[in-house]
Short mmCIF file of C-alpha atoms in Angstrom, two decimals:
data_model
loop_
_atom_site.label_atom_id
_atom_site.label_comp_id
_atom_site.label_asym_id
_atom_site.label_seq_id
_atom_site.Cartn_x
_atom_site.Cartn_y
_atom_site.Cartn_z
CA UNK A 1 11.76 -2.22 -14.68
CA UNK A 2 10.81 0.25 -12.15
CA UNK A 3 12.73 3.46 -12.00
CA UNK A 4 13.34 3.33 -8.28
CA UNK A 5 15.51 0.39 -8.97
CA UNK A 6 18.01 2.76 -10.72
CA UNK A 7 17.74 5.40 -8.31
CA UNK A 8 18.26 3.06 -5.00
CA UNK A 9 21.35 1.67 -7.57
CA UNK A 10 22.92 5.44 -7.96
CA UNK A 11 22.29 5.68 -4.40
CA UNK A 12 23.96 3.01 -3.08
CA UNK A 13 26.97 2.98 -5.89
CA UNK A 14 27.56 6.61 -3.83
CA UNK A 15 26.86 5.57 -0.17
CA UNK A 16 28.71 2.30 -0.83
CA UNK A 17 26.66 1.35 2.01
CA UNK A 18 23.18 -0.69 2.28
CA UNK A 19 22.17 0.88 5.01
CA UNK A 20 23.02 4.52 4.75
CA UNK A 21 21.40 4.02 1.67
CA UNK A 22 17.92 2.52 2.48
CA UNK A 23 17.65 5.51 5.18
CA UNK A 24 18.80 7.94 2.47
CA UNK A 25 16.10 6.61 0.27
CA UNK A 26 13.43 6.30 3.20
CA UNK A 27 12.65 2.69 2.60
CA UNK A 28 13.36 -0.28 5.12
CA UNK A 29 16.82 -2.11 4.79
CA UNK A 30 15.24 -5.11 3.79
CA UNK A 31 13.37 -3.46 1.52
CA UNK A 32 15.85 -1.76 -0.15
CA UNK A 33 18.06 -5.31 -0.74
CA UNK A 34 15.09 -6.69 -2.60
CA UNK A 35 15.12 -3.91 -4.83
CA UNK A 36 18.80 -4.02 -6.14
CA UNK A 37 18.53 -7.95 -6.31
CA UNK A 38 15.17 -7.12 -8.46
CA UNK A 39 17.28 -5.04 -10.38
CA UNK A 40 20.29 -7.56 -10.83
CA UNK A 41 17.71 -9.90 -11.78
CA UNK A 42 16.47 -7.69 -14.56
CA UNK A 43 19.89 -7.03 -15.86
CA UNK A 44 20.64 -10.37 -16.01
CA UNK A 45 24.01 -9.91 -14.17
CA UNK A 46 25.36 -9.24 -10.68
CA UNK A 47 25.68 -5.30 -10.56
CA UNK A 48 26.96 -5.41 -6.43
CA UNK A 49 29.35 -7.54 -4.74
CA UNK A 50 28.59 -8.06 -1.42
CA UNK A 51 31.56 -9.50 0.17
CA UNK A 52 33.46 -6.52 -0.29
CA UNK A 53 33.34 -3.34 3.01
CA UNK A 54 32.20 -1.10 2.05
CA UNK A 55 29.86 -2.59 -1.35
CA UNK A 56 31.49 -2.05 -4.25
CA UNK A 57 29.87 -2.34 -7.99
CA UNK A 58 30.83 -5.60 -9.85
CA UNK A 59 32.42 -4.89 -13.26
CA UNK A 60 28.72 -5.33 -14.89
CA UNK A 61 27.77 -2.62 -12.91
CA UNK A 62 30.66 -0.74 -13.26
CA UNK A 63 29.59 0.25 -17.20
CA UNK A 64 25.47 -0.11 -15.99
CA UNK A 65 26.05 2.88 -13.34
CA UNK A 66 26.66 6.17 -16.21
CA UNK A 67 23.25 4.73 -18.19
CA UNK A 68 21.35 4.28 -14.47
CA UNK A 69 22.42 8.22 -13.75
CA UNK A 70 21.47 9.25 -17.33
CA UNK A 71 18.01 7.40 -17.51
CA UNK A 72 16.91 8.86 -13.72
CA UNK A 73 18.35 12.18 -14.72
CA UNK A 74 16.40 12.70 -18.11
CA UNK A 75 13.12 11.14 -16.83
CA UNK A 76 13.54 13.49 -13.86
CA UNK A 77 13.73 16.80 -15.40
CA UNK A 78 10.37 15.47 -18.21
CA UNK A 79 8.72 15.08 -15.15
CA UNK A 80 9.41 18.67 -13.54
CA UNK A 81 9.04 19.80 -16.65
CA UNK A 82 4.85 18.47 -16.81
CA UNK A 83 5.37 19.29 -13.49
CA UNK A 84 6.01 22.92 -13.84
CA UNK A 85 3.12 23.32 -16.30
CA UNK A 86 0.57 22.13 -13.93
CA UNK A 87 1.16 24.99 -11.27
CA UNK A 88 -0.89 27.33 -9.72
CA UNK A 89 -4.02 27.82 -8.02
CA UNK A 90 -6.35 24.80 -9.89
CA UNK A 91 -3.63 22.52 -9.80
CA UNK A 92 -4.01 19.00 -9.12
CA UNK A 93 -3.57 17.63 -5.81
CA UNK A 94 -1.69 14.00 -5.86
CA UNK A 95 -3.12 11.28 -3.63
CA UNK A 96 -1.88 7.67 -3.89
CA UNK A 97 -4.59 5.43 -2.07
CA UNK A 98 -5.14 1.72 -1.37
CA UNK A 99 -7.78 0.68 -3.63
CA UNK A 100 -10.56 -0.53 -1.13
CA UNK A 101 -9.78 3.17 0.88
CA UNK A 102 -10.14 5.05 -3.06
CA UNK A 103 -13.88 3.71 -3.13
CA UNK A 104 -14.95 3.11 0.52
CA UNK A 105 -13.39 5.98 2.63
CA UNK A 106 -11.87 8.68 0.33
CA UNK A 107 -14.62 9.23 -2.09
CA UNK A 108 -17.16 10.20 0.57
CA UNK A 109 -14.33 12.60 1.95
CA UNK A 110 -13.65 14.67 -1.38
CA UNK A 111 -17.30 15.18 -1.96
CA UNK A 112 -17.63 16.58 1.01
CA UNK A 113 -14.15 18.91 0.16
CA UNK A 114 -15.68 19.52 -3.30
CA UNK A 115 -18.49 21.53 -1.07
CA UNK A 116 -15.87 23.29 0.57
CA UNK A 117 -13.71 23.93 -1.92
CA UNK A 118 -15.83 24.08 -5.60
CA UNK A 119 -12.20 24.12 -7.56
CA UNK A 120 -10.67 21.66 -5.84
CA UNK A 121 -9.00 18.91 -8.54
CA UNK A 122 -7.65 15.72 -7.55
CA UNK A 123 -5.80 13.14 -9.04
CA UNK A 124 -5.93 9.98 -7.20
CA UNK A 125 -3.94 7.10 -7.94
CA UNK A 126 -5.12 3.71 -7.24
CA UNK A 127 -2.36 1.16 -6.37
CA UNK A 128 -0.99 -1.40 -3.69
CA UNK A 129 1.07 -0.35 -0.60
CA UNK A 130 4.08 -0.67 -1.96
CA UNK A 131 3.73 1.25 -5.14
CA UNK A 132 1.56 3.71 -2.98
CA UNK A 133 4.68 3.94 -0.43
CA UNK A 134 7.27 4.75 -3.27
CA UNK A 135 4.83 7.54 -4.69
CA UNK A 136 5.08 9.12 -1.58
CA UNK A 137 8.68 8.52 -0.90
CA UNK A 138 9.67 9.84 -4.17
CA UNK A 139 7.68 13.05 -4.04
CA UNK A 140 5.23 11.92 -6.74
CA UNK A 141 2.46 12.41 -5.04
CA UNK A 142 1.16 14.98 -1.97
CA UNK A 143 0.19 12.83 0.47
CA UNK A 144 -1.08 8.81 1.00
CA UNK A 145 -3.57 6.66 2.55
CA UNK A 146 -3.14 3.37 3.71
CA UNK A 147 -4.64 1.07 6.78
CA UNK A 148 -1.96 0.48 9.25
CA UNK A 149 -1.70 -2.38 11.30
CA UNK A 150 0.44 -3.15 14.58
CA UNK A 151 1.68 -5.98 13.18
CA UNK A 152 2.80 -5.00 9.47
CA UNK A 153 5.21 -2.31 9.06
CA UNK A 154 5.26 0.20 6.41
CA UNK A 155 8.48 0.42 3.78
CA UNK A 156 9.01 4.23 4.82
CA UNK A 157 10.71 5.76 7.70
CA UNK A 158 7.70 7.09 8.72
CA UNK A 159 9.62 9.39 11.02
CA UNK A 160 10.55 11.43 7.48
CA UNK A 161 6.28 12.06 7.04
CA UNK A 162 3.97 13.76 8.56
CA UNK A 163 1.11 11.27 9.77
CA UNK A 164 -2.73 11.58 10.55
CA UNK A 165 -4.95 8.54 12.06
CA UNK A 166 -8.50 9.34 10.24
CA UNK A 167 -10.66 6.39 11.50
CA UNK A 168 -10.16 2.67 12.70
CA UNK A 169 -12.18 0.00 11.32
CA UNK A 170 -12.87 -3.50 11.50
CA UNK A 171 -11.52 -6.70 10.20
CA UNK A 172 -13.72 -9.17 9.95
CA UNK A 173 -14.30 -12.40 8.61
CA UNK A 174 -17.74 -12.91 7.23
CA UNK A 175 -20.06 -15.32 5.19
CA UNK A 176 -23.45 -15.10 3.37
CA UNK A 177 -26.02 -15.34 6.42
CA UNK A 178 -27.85 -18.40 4.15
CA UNK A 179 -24.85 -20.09 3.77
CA UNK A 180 -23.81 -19.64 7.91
CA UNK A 181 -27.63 -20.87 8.55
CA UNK A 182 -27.54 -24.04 6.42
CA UNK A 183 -24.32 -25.15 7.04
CA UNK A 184 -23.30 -23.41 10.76
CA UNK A 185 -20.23 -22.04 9.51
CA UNK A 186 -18.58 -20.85 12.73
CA UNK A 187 -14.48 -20.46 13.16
CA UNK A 188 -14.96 -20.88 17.03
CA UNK A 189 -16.81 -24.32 16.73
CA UNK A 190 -15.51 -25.68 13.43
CA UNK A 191 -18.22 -28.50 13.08
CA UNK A 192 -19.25 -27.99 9.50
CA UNK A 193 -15.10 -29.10 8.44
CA UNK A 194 -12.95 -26.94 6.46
CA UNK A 195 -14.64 -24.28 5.60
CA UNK A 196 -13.87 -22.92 1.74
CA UNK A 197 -11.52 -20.08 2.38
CA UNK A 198 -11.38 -16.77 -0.18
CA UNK A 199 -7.91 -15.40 0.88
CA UNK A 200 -5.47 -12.41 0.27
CA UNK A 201 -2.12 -12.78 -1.35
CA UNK A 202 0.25 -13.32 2.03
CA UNK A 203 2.40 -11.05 1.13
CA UNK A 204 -0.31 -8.70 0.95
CA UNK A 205 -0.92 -5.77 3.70
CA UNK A 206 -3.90 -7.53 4.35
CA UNK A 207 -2.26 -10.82 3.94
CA UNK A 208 -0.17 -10.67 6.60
CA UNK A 209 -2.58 -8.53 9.22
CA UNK A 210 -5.19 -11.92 8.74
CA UNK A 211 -1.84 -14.37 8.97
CA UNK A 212 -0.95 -12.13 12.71
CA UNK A 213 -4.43 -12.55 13.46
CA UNK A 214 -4.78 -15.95 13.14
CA UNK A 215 -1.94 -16.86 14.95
CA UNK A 216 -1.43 -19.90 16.34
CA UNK A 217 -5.35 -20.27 16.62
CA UNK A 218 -6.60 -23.75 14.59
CA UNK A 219 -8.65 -22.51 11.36
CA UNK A 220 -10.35 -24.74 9.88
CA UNK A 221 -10.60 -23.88 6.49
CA UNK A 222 -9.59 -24.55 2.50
CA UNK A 223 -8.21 -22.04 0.66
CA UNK A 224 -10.34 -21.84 -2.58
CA UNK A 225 -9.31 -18.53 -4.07
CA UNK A 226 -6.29 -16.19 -3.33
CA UNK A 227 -5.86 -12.49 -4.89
CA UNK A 228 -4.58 -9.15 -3.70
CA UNK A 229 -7.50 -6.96 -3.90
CA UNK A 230 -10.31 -6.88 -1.41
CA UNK A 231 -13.22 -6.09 -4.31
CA UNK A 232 -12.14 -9.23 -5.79
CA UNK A 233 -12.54 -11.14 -3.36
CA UNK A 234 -15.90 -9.28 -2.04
CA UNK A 235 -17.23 -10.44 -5.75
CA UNK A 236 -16.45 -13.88 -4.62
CA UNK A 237 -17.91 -13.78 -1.24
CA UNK A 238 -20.83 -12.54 -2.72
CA UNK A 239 -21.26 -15.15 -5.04
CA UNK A 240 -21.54 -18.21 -1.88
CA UNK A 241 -17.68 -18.92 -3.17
CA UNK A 242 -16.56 -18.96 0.90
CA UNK A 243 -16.02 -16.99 3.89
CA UNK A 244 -13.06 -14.18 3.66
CA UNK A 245 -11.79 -11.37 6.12
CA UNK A 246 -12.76 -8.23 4.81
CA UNK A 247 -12.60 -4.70 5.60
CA UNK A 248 -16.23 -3.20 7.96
CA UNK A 249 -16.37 -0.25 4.76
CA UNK A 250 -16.01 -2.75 2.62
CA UNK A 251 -19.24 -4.61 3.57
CA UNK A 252 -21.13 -1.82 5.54
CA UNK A 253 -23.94 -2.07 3.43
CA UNK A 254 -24.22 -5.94 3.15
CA UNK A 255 -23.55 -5.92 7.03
CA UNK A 256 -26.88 -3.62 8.08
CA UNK A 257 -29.02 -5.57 5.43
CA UNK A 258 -28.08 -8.99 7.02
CA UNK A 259 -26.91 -10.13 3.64
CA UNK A 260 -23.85 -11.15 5.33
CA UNK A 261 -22.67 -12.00 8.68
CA UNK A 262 -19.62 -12.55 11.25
CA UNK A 263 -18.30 -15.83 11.30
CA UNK A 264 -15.97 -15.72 14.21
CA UNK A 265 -16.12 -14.01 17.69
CA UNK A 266 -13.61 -11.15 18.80
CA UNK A 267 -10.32 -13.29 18.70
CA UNK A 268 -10.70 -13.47 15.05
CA UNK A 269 -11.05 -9.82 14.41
CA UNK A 270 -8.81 -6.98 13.76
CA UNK A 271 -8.57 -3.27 13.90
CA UNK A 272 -7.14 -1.28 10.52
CA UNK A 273 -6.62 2.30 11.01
CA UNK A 274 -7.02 4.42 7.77
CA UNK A 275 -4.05 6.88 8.06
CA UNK A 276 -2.70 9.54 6.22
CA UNK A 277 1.06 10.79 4.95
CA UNK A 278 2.13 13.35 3.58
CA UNK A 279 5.73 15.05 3.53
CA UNK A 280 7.01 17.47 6.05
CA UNK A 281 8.09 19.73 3.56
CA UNK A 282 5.15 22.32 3.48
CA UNK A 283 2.62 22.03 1.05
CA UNK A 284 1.35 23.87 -2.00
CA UNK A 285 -2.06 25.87 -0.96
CA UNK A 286 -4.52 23.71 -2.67
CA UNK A 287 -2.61 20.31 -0.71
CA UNK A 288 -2.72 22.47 2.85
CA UNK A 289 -6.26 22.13 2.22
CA UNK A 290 -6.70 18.63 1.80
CA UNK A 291 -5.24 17.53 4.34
CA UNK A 292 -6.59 20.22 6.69
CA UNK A 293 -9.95 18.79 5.28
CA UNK A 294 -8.86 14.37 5.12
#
């Protein structure tokens, strides 16, 4: 269960509309439809029917809409409640962060706030995009960082958030350099046959910015090992388990030693931008700062 299911289902037993209610709720259409199904599919039961202008509940959801209201409505004013507590000056500033941008881009950034600003406290929640998206859209947290990519759009309207480009980086795919020299691993002359592949989940940000990349270009390769996070999968590389794409910040350090190298020319590389998002409601003093300082 995830409480945004029974909010987007309040929502749309009011709008009576999927679309007025996925821009109501600042998510993508399509996003918002595989929500409520996720939701039916929970319940067990149809809660919408769909053949009906404009939507109307199902009798299921007919007696599941009073407990969806109550359960948003009593978690909601908890949370104010903690929320209230935690006011002032040294509270906490909320930051929901991709994982690989947590350890590899934001850390470096709040120790250099932390000089700046000696009571600065953050909390910084670790998730994927999606769950890092709903944070923000649901005022849970201040403000988020995520890559963005041409080719993958985000489930906000990002027209509702204020937005800040911090750097671009690399995509690249990359193999231990003794493991390139013995066996010429090279995805421009694919001589050395499929080459064992360490890959993202495809419906993964990352997922689908490698799948755009790719293209129609041949790749010769096996997928050996799939998973969503990028430290995963850097364990692997580093173990000789296969070539992966993986983020320049990621590998900076392996990258200057030589420990590992590009396996691909410019046609298999892409460009992530780290960017920032926060609401356009103005912030708290001790958020204005942050991202002032991001």
């Amino acid at each position: 269960m995830d409480l945004n299911w029974l909010r987007d289902f309040e929502c749309l037993a009011r709008t009576q509309n999927f679309t007025r209610a996925a821009d109501e709720r600042s998510i993508t259409q399509s996003a918002f439809s595989r929500r409520i199904k996720a939701l039916e599919s929970w319940v067990g039961l149809p809660l919408v029917n769909r053949a009906t202008y404009p939507v109307e509940l199902t009798e299921s959801g007919q007696s599941f809409l009073p407990v969806a209201v109550a359960a948003v409505s009593r978690l909601s004013e908890a949370r104010q409640s903690l929320r209230d507590a935690d006011q002032g000056e040294n509270r906490f500033v909320r930051l929901s962060v991709l994982p690989t941008i947590s350890i590899h881009v934001l850390a470096g950034r709040l120790d250099a706030m932390q000089r700046d600003l000696p009571d600065l406290r953050t909390r910084v929640i670790s998730e994927s995009l999606n769950t890092c998206c709903e944070l923000l859209v649901e005022s849970a947290v201040d403000i988020m960082l995520c890559y963005s990519h041409p080719s993958v759009s985000l489930e906000i309207d990002e027209a509702r958030f204020a937005r800040k480009d911090l750097q671009v980086e690399r995509l690249i795919p990359v193999a231990l350099r003794s493991q390139v020299v013995e066996q010429g691993w090279d995805l421009d002359q694919p001589t050395a046959g499929r080459l064992p592949y360490l890959a993202y989940e495809r419906s993964s940000f990352l997922g689908m910015v490698v799948e755009a990349t790719v293209g129609g270009k041949p790749l010769a390769a096996k997928t050996l090992y799939v998973d969503g996070l990028v430290e995963a999968i850097k364990r692997r590389l580093m173990a000789g388990c296969g070539f992966a794409w993986m983020p320049e910040s990621a590998i900076a350090r392996e990258l200057e030693t030589g420990q590992v190298v590009p396996i691909g020319g410019p046609a298999w590389i892409a460009k992530l931008t780290v960017s920032a998002f926060a609401s356009q409601v103005p912030f708290d003093q001790p958020a204005q700062e942050v991202w002032r300082l991001l």
